[in-house]
Coordinates of C-alpha atoms in Angstrom, one line a residue:
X19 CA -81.9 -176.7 166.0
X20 CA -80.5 -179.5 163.9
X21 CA -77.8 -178.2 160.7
X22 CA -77.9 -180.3 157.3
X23 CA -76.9 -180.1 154.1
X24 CA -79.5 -180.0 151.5
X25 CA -79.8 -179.5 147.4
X26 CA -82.0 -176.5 146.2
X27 CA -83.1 -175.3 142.7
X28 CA -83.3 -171.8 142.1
X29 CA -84.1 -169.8 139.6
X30 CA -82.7 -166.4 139.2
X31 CA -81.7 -163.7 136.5
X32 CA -77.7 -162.4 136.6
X33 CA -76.1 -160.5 134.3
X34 CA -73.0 -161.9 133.7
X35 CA -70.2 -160.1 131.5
X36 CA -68.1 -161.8 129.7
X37 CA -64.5 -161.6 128.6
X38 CA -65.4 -160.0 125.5
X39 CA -67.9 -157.6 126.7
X40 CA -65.3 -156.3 129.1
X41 CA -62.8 -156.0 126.7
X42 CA -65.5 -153.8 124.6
X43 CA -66.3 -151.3 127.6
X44 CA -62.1 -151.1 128.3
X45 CA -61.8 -149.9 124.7
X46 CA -64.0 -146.6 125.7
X47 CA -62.1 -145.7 127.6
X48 CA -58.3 -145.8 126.0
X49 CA -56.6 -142.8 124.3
X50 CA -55.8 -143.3 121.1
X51 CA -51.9 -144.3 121.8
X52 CA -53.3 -146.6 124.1
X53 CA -55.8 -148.5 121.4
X54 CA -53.0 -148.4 119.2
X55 CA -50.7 -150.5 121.4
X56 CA -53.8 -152.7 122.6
X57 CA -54.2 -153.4 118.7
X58 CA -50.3 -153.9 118.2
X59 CA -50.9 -156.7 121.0
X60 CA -54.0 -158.5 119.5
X61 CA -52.1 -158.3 116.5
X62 CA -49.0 -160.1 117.7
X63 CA -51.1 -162.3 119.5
X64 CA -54.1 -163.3 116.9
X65 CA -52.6 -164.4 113.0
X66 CA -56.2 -163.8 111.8
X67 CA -55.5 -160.4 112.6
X68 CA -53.9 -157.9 109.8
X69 CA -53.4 -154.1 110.1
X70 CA -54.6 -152.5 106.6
X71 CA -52.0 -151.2 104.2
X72 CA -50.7 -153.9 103.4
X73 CA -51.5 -156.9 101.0
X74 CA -53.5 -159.8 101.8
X75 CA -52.4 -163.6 101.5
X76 CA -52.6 -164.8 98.1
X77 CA -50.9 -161.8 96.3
X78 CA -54.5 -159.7 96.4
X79 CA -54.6 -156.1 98.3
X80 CA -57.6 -155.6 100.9
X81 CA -60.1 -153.8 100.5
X82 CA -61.4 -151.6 103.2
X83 CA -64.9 -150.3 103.5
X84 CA -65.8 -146.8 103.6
X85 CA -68.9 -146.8 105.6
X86 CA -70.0 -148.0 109.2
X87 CA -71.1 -151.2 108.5
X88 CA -70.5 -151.0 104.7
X89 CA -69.6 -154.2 102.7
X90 CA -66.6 -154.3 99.8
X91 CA -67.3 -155.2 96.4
X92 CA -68.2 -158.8 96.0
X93 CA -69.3 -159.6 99.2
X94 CA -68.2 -159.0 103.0
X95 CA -64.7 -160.6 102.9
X96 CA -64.4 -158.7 99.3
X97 CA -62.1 -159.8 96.4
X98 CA -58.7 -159.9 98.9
X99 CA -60.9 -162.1 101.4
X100 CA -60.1 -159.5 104.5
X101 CA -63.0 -158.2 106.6
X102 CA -62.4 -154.7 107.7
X103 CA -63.3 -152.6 111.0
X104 CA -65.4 -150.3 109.4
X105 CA -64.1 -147.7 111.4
X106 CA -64.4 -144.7 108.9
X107 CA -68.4 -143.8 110.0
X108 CA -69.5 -142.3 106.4
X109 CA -73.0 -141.0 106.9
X110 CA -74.2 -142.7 110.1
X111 CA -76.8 -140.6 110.1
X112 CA -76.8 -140.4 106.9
X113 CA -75.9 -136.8 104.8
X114 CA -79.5 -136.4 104.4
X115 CA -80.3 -133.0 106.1
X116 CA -82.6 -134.3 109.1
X117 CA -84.7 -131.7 111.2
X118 CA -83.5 -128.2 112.4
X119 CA -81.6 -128.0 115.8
X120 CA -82.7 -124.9 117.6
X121 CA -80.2 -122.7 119.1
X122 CA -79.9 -120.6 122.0
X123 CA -80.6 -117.7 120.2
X124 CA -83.7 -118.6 118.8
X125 CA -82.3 -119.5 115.4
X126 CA -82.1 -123.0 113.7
X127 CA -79.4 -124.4 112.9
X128 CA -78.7 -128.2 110.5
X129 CA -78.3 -131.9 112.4
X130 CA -74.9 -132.3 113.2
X131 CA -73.5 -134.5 110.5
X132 CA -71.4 -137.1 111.2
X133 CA -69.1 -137.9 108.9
X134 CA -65.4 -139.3 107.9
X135 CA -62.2 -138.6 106.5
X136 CA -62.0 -140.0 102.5
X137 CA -60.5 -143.1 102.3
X138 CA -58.0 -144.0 100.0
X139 CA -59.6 -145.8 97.2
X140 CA -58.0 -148.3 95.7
X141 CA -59.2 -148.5 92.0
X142 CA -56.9 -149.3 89.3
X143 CA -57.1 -146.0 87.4
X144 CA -54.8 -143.1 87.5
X145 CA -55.1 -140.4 89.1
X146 CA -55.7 -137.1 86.3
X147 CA -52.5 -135.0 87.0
X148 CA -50.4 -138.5 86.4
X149 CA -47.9 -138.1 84.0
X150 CA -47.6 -141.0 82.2
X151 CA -44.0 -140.6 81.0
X152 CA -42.7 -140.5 84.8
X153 CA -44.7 -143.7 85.2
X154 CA -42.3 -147.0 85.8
X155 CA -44.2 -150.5 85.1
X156 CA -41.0 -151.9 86.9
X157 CA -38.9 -151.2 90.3
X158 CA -35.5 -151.7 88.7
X159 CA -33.8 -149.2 85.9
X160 CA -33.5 -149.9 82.3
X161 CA -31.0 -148.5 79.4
X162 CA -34.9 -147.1 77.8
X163 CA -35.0 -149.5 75.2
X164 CA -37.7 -152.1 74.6
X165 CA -36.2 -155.2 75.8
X166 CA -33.5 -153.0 78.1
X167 CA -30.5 -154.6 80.1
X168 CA -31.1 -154.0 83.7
X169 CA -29.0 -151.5 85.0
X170 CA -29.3 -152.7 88.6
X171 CA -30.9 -156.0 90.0
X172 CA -33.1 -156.6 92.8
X173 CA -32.2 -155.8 95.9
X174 CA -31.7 -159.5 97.0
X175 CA -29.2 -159.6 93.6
X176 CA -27.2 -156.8 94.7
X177 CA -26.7 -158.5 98.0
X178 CA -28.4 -155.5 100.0
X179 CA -26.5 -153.0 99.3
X180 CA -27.5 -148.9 98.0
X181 CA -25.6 -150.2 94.6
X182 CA -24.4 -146.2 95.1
X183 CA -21.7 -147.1 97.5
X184 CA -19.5 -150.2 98.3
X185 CA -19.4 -149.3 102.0
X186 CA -21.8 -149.8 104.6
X187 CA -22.9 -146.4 105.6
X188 CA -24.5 -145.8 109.3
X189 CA -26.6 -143.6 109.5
X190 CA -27.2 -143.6 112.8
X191 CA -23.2 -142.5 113.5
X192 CA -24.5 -139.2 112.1
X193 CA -27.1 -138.5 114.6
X194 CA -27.1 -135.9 117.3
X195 CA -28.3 -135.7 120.4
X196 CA -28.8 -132.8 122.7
X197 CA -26.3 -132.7 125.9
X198 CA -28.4 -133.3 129.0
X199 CA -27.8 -131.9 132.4
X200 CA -25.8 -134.4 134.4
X201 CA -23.2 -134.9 131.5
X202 CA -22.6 -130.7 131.4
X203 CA -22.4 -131.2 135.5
X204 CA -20.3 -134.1 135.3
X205 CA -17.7 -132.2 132.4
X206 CA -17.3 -129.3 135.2
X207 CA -16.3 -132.0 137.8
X208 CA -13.8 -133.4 136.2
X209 CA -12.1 -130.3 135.5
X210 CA -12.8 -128.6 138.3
X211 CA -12.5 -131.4 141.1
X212 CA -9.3 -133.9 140.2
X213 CA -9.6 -135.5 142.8
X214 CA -11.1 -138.9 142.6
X215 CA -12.7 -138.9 145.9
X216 CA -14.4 -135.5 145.4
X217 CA -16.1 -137.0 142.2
X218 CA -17.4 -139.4 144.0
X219 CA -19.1 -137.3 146.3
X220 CA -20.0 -134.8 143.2
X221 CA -21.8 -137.4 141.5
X222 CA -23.8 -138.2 144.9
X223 CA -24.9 -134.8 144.5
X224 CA -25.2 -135.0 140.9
X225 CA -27.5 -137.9 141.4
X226 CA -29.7 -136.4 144.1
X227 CA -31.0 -133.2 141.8
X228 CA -34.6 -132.4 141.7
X229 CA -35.9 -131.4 137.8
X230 CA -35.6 -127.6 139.1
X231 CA -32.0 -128.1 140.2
X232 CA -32.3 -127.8 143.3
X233 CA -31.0 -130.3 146.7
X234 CA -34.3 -130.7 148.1
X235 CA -34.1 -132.3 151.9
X236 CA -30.4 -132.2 151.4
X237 CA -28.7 -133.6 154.3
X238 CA -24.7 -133.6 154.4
X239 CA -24.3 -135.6 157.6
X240 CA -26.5 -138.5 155.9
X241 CA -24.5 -138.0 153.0
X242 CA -20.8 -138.0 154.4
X243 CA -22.0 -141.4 156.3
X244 CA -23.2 -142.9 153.3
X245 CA -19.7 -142.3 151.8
X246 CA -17.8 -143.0 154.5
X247 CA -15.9 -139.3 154.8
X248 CA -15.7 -136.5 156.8
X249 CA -19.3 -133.8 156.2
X250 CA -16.6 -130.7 156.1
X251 CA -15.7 -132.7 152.8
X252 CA -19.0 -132.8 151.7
X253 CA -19.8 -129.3 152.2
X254 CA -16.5 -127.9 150.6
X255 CA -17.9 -130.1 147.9
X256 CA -21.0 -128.8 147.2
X257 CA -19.6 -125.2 147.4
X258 CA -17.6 -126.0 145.1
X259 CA -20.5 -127.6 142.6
X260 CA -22.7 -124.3 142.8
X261 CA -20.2 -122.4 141.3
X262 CA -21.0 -124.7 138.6
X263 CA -23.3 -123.7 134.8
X264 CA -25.8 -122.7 134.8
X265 CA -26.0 -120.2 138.2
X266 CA -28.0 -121.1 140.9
X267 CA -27.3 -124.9 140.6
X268 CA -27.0 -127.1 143.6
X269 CA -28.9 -124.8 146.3
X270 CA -31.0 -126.1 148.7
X271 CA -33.5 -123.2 148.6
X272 CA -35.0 -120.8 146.6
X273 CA -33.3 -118.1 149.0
X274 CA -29.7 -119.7 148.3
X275 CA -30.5 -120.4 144.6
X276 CA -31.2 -116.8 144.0
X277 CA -28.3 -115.8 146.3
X278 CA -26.0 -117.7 144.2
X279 CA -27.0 -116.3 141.2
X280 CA -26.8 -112.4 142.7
X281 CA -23.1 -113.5 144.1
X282 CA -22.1 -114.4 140.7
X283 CA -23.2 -110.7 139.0
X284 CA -22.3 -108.9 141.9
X285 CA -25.7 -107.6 143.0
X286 CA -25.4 -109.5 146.7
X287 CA -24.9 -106.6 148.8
X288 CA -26.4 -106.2 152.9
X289 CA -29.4 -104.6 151.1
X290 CA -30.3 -108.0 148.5
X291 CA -29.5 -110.1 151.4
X292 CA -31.8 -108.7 153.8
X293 CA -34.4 -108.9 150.8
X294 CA -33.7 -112.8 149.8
X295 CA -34.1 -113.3 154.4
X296 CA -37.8 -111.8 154.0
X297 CA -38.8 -112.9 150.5
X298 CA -42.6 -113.4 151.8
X299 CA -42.8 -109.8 152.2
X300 CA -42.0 -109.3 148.1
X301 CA -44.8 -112.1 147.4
X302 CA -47.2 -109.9 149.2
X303 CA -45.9 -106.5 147.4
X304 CA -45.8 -105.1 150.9
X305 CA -43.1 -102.0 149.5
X306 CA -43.4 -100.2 152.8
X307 CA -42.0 -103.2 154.9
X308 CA -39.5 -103.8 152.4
X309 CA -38.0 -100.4 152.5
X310 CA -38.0 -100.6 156.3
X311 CA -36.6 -104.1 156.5
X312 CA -34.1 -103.5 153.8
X313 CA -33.5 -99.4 154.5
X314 CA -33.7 -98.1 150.9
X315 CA -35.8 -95.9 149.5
X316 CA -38.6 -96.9 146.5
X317 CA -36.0 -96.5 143.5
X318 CA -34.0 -98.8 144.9
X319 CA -36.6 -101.7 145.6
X320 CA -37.6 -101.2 142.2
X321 CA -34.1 -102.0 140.8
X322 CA -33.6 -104.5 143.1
X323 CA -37.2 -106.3 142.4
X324 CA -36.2 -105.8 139.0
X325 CA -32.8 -107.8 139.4
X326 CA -34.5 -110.5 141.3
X327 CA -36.9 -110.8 138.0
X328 CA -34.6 -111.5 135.7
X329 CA -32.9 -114.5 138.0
X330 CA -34.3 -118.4 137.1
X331 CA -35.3 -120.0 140.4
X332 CA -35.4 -122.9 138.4
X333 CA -31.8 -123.4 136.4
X334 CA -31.7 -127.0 135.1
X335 CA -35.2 -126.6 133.2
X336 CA -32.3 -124.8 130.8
X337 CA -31.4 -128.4 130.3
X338 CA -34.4 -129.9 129.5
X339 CA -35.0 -130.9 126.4
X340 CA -38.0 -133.3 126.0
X341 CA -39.9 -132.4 123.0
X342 CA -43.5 -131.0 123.8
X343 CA -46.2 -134.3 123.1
X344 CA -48.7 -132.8 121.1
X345 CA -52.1 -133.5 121.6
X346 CA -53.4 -135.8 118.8
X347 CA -57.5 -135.1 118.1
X348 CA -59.5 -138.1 118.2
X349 CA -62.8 -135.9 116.3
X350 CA -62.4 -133.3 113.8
X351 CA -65.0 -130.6 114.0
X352 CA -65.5 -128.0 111.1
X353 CA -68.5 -125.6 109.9
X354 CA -70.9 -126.9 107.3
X355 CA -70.7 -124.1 104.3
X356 CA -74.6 -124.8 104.0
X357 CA -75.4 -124.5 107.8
X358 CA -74.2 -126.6 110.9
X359 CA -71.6 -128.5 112.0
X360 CA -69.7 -131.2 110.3
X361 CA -68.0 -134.3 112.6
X362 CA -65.2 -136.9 111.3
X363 CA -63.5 -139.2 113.2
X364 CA -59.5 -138.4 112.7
X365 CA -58.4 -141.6 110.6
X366 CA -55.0 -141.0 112.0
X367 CA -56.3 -142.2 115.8
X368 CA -58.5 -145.3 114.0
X369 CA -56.3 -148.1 113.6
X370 CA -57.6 -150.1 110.6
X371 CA -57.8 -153.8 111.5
X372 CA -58.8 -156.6 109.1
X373 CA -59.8 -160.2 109.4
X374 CA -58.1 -162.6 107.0
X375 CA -60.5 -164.8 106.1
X376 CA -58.9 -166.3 103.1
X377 CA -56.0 -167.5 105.6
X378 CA -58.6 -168.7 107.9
X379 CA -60.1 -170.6 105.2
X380 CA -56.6 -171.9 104.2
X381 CA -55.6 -173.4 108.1
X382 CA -59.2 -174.8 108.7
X383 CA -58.6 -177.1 106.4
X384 CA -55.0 -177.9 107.0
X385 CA -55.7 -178.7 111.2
X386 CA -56.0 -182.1 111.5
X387 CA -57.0 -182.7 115.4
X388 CA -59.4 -181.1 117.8
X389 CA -56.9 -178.8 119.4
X390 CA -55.6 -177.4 116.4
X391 CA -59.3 -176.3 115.0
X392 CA -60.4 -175.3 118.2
X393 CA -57.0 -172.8 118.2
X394 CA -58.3 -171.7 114.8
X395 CA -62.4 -171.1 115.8
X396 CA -61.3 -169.3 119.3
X397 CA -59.0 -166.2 117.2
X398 CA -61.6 -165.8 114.6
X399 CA -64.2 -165.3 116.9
X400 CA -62.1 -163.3 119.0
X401 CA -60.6 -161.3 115.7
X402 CA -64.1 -160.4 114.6
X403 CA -65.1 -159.5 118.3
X404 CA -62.5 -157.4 118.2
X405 CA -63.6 -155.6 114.7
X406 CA -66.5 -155.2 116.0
X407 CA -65.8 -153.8 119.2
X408 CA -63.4 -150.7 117.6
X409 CA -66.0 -149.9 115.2
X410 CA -68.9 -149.6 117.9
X411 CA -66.5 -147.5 119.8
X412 CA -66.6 -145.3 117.1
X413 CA -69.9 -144.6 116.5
X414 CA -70.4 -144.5 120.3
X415 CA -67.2 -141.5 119.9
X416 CA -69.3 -140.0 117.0
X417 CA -72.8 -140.1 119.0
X418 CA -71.8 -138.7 122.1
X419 CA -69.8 -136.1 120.4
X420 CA -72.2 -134.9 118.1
X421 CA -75.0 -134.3 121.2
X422 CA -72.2 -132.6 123.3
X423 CA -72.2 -130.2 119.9
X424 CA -75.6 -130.1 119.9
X425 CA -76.0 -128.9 123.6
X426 CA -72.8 -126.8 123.8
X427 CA -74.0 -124.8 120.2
X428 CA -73.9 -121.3 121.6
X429 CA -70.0 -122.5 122.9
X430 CA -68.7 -122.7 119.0
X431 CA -70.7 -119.6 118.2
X432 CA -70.3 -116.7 120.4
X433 CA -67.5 -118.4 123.0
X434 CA -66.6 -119.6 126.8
X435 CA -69.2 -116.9 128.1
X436 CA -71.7 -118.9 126.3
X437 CA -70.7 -122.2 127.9
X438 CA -74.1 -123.4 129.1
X439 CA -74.2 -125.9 132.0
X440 CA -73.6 -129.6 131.0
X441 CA -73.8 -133.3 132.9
X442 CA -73.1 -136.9 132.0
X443 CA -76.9 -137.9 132.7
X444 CA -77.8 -135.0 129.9
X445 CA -75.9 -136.8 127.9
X446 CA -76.5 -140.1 128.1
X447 CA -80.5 -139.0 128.4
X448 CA -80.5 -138.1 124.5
X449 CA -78.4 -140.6 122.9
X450 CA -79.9 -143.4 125.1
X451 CA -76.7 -144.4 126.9
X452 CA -75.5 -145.2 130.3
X453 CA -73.8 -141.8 132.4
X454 CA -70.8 -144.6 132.6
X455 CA -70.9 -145.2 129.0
X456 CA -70.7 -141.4 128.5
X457 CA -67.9 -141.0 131.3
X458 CA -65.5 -143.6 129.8
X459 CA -66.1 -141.9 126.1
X460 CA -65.7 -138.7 127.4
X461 CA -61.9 -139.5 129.3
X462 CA -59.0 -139.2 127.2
X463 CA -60.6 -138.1 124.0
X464 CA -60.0 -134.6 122.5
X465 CA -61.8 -132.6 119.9
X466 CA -60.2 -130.0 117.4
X467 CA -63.1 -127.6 116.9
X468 CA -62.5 -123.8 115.3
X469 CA -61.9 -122.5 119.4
X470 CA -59.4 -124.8 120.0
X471 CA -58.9 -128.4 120.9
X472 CA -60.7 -129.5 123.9
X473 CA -61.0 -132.5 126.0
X474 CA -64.5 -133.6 125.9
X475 CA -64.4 -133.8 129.7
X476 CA -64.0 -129.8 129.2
X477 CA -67.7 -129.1 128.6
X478 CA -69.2 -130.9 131.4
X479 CA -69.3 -128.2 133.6
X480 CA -71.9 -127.5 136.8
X481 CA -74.5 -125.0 137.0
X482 CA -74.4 -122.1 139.2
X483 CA -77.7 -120.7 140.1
X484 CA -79.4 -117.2 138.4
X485 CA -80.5 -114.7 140.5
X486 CA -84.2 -115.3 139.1
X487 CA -83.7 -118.2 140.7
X488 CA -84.7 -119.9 137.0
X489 CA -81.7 -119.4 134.6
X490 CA -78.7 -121.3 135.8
X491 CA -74.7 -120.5 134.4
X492 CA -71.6 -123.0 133.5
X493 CA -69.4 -122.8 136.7
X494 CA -67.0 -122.3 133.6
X495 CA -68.5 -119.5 132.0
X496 CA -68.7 -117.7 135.7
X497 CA -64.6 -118.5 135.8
X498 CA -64.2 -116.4 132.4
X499 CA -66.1 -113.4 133.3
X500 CA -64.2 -113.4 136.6
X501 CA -60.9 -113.0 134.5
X502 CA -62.0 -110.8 131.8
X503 CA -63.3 -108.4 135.1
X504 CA -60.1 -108.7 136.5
X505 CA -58.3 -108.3 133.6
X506 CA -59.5 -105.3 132.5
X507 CA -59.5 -103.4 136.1
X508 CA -57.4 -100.0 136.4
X509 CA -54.7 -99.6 139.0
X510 CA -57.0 -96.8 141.0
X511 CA -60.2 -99.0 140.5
X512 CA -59.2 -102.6 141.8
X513 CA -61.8 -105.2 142.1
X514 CA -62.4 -106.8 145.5
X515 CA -64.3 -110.5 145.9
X516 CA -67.3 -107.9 147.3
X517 CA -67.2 -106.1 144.3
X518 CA -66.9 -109.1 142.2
X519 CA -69.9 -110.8 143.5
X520 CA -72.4 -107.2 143.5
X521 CA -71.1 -106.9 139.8
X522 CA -71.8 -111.1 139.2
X523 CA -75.3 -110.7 140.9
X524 CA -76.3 -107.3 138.7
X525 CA -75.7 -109.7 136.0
X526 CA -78.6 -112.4 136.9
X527 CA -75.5 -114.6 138.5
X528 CA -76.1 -115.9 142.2
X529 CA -72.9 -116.4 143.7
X530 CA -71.1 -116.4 147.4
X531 CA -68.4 -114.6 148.2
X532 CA -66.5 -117.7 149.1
X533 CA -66.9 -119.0 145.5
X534 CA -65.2 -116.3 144.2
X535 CA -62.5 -116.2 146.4
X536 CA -62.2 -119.6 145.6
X537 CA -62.7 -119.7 141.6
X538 CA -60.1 -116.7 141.6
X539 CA -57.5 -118.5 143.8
X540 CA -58.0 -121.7 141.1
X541 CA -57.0 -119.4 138.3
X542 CA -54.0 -118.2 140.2
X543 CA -55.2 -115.1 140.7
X544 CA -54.0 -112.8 143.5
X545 CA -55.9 -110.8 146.2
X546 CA -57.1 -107.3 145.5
X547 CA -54.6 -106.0 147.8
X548 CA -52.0 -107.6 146.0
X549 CA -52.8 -106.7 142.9
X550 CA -53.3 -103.0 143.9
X551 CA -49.8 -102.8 144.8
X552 CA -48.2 -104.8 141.9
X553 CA -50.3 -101.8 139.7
X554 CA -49.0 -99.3 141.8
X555 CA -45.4 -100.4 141.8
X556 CA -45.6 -100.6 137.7
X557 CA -47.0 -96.8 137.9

């Protein structure tokens, strides 16, 4: 068989995606920290590109538009020649009251609206609670007369300064900060350890703390070879660092962590000890091998179960002081006064691009060769690719959130028992969307809704079959009614899985015993042995 090279036409149909349509489909999926800095970038990186708030070139402030797709006054650039994102989506469906939504009660209920925060308008008159007298035309002081000597100049006249104060004042000297961990540790050493050489080996173990305060894998020969000195050293070291703030500091195990902090009250007698050497036997609430193991009677495991309770396994949490990050809404959900549900996109998660368009107009004809305008065509287009990319991922936010209220109805209503089964593909069915359109929408975005603030990614739950074998239940829904059950359960009356699952079943829900076991183990709950005897021991 003889091989040769040969020239072929084909025809053939590809979809190819291009730069910009990948950037589009990364957008759905980033929080809204994460758009912001992807915006801060473009911005740096594109000088067509203006965040709004501030005024346009040529002395003129931009003005934004309220609506998805909405033009300003006098055209699309409007009269300060900036193009905005149109992210605030004012009536996208429109506030006209569209056909009834059925509920899962039988009732009707209004279209979701979809609307968005007011935007601050930018009209020359006043608001009605200005007072006029309080009004300054001018940013400097006068003496109040007509033609007034200036008090104080400009702030380029007065060479910078407060014009209050001669000095430079820092206020940054005045700031405080909250004392972390390893300095508190490394105060103790100093004092406690003068010798240089135990510092050294201090600040080893300093350095090789866990975020509970413990030496996890700690291993003295590895360390005295790494140091060069004897491991007696090391361990008279270390001995000497758990007697360190805060108590139980420096152990290598939740046995020696609590010991230390039992040694320091003076609760670590043969009876505590032989408790901390079977510490299993008090996660399984087994009282009667305790007492045997530890030969006391009840009274006394109480009050020592009681003095274990009030130790913290984990002592350099004490220490930790990063501020909570609070979860920032991307959709603001609220009831409709006339019926429904009302949806706005939170305006503090939209950053508000605009397209300078004067300036473009400015350098287009100021570039002389080809390189230069080609430069200038390539960030327009990608400027207004970018526009509109952020504002069709907003309406895409907007659509998928308003069906994912639409489905989950009964949810806002009556609560998590009323969480009905949901999927991506039920989804993206009714707004006419791909399942991995939905799924990167859906990731990272959270909605403030009268329950609570939710991830969307929280009402996509599976289905559990009915006993009918018709009605199905959200595997989420099942999870709640497993805890409220549990919850409410008397000390003499304890629930096994078996019970569990006769109870779910008398209920129309079809579920295994293994599920259970399994959806109860999820929510950290313990066994029904376990938590017979934690009830008992409380009696």
């Amino acid at each position: 068989m003889a091989l040769a090279q040969r020239l072929d036409l084909r025809q053939a149909q590809t979809l190819v995606m291009t730069p910009q349509l990948q950037q589009a489909i990364k957008l759905l999926q980033l929080s809204n920290i994460e758009l912001s800095d992807f915006v801060d970038r473009e911005i740096e990186q594109n000088p067509l590109l203006e965040r709004d708030g501030g005024p346009a070139d040529g002395g003129s402030d931009p003005v934004v538009g309220d609506g998805a797709g909405s033009e300003a006054p006098g055209g699309l650039d409007g009269p300060g020649g900036m193009e905005a994102n149109g992210l605030s989506i004012d009536g996208l469906n429109g506030r006209d009251d569209g056909p009834a939504l059925p509920m899962s009660d039988g009732r009707t209920r209004d279209t979701v609206e979809m609307t968005s925060s007011d935007t601050l308008a930018t009209s020359s008159e006043a608001p009605l609670d200005t007072d006029f007298e309080n009004v300054y035309s001018d940013d400097r002081f006068s003496d109040g007369s007509d033609g007034g000597s200036e008090v104080y100049g400009s702030y380029g006249e007065r060479g910078g300064r407060s014009g209050f104060e001669d000095d430079d004042s820092n206020l940054e000297a005045t700031l405080t900060s909250e004392k972390n961990l390893r300095d508190h540790l490394t105060e103790q050493l100093k004092i406690d350890l003068p010798d240089l050489g135990d510092q050294l080996i201090g600040l080893a173990l300093i350095d090789m703390l866990d975020e509970a305060g413990w030496l996890v894998g700690f291993d003295a020969q590895a360390l005295a070879e790494q140091l060069g000195c004897g491991v007696e050293r090391v361990e008279r070291v270390l001995a000497a660092c758990q007697r360190f703030d805060p108590p139980g500091i420096f152990a290598r195990s939740l046995k020696e962590c609590l010991a230390i902090q039992l040694r320091e009250k003076n609760r670590l007698d043969p009876a505590m000890a032989a408790l901390l050497d079977n510490l299993e036997l008090l996660a399984a609430r087994n009282l009667p091998a305790i007492m045997k193991v530890c030969g006391v009677d009840a009274e006394d495991v109480a009050d020592m179960v009681a003095d274990i309770r009030k130790l913290n396994p984990k002592p350099a949490l004490a220490f930790d002081h990063t501020p909570a990050q609070l979860v920032t809404p991307d959709i603001l959900m609220r009831a409709n006064p006339g019926g429904g549900w009302l949806i706005d996109l939170n305006p503090d998660t939209l950053p508000r691009v605009l397209v300078n368009h004067r300036y473009f107009a400015r350098i287009s004809d100021t570039a002389r060769n080809k390189a230069d305008k080609e430069y200038i065509s390539e960030r327009f287009q990608s400027a207004n690719w970018l526009v509109k990319s952020l504002h069709q991922r907003a309406t895409t936010i907007l659509k998928v959130a308003s069906e994912i209220i639409r489905q989950q109805d009964a949810f806002f209503i009556h609560g998590v028992s009323h969480l009905r089964p949901l999927i991506l593909r039920d989804i993206a069915e009714a707004i006419g969307m791909h399942e991995s359109t939905v799924s990167r929408v859906t990731t990272n975005k959270f909605m403030a809704t009268p329950r609570g603030v939710f991830e969307l990614k929280y009402f996509f739950t599976s289905a559990i079959q009915g006993a009918d074998g018709q009605a199905s239940h959200s595997a989420e829904a099942v999870r709640h009614r497993i805890k409220t059950m549990i919850d409410a359960e008397k000390p003499d009356d304890v629930l096994s899985d078996d019970k569990l699952v006769e109870i779910l079943r008398a209920e129309g829900i079809d579920i295994a015993r293994r599920t259970v076991a399994k959806y109860r183990e999820a929510m950290k709950i313990p066994s029904s042995v376990q938590r017979r005897r934690a009830k008992m021991s409380r009696m």
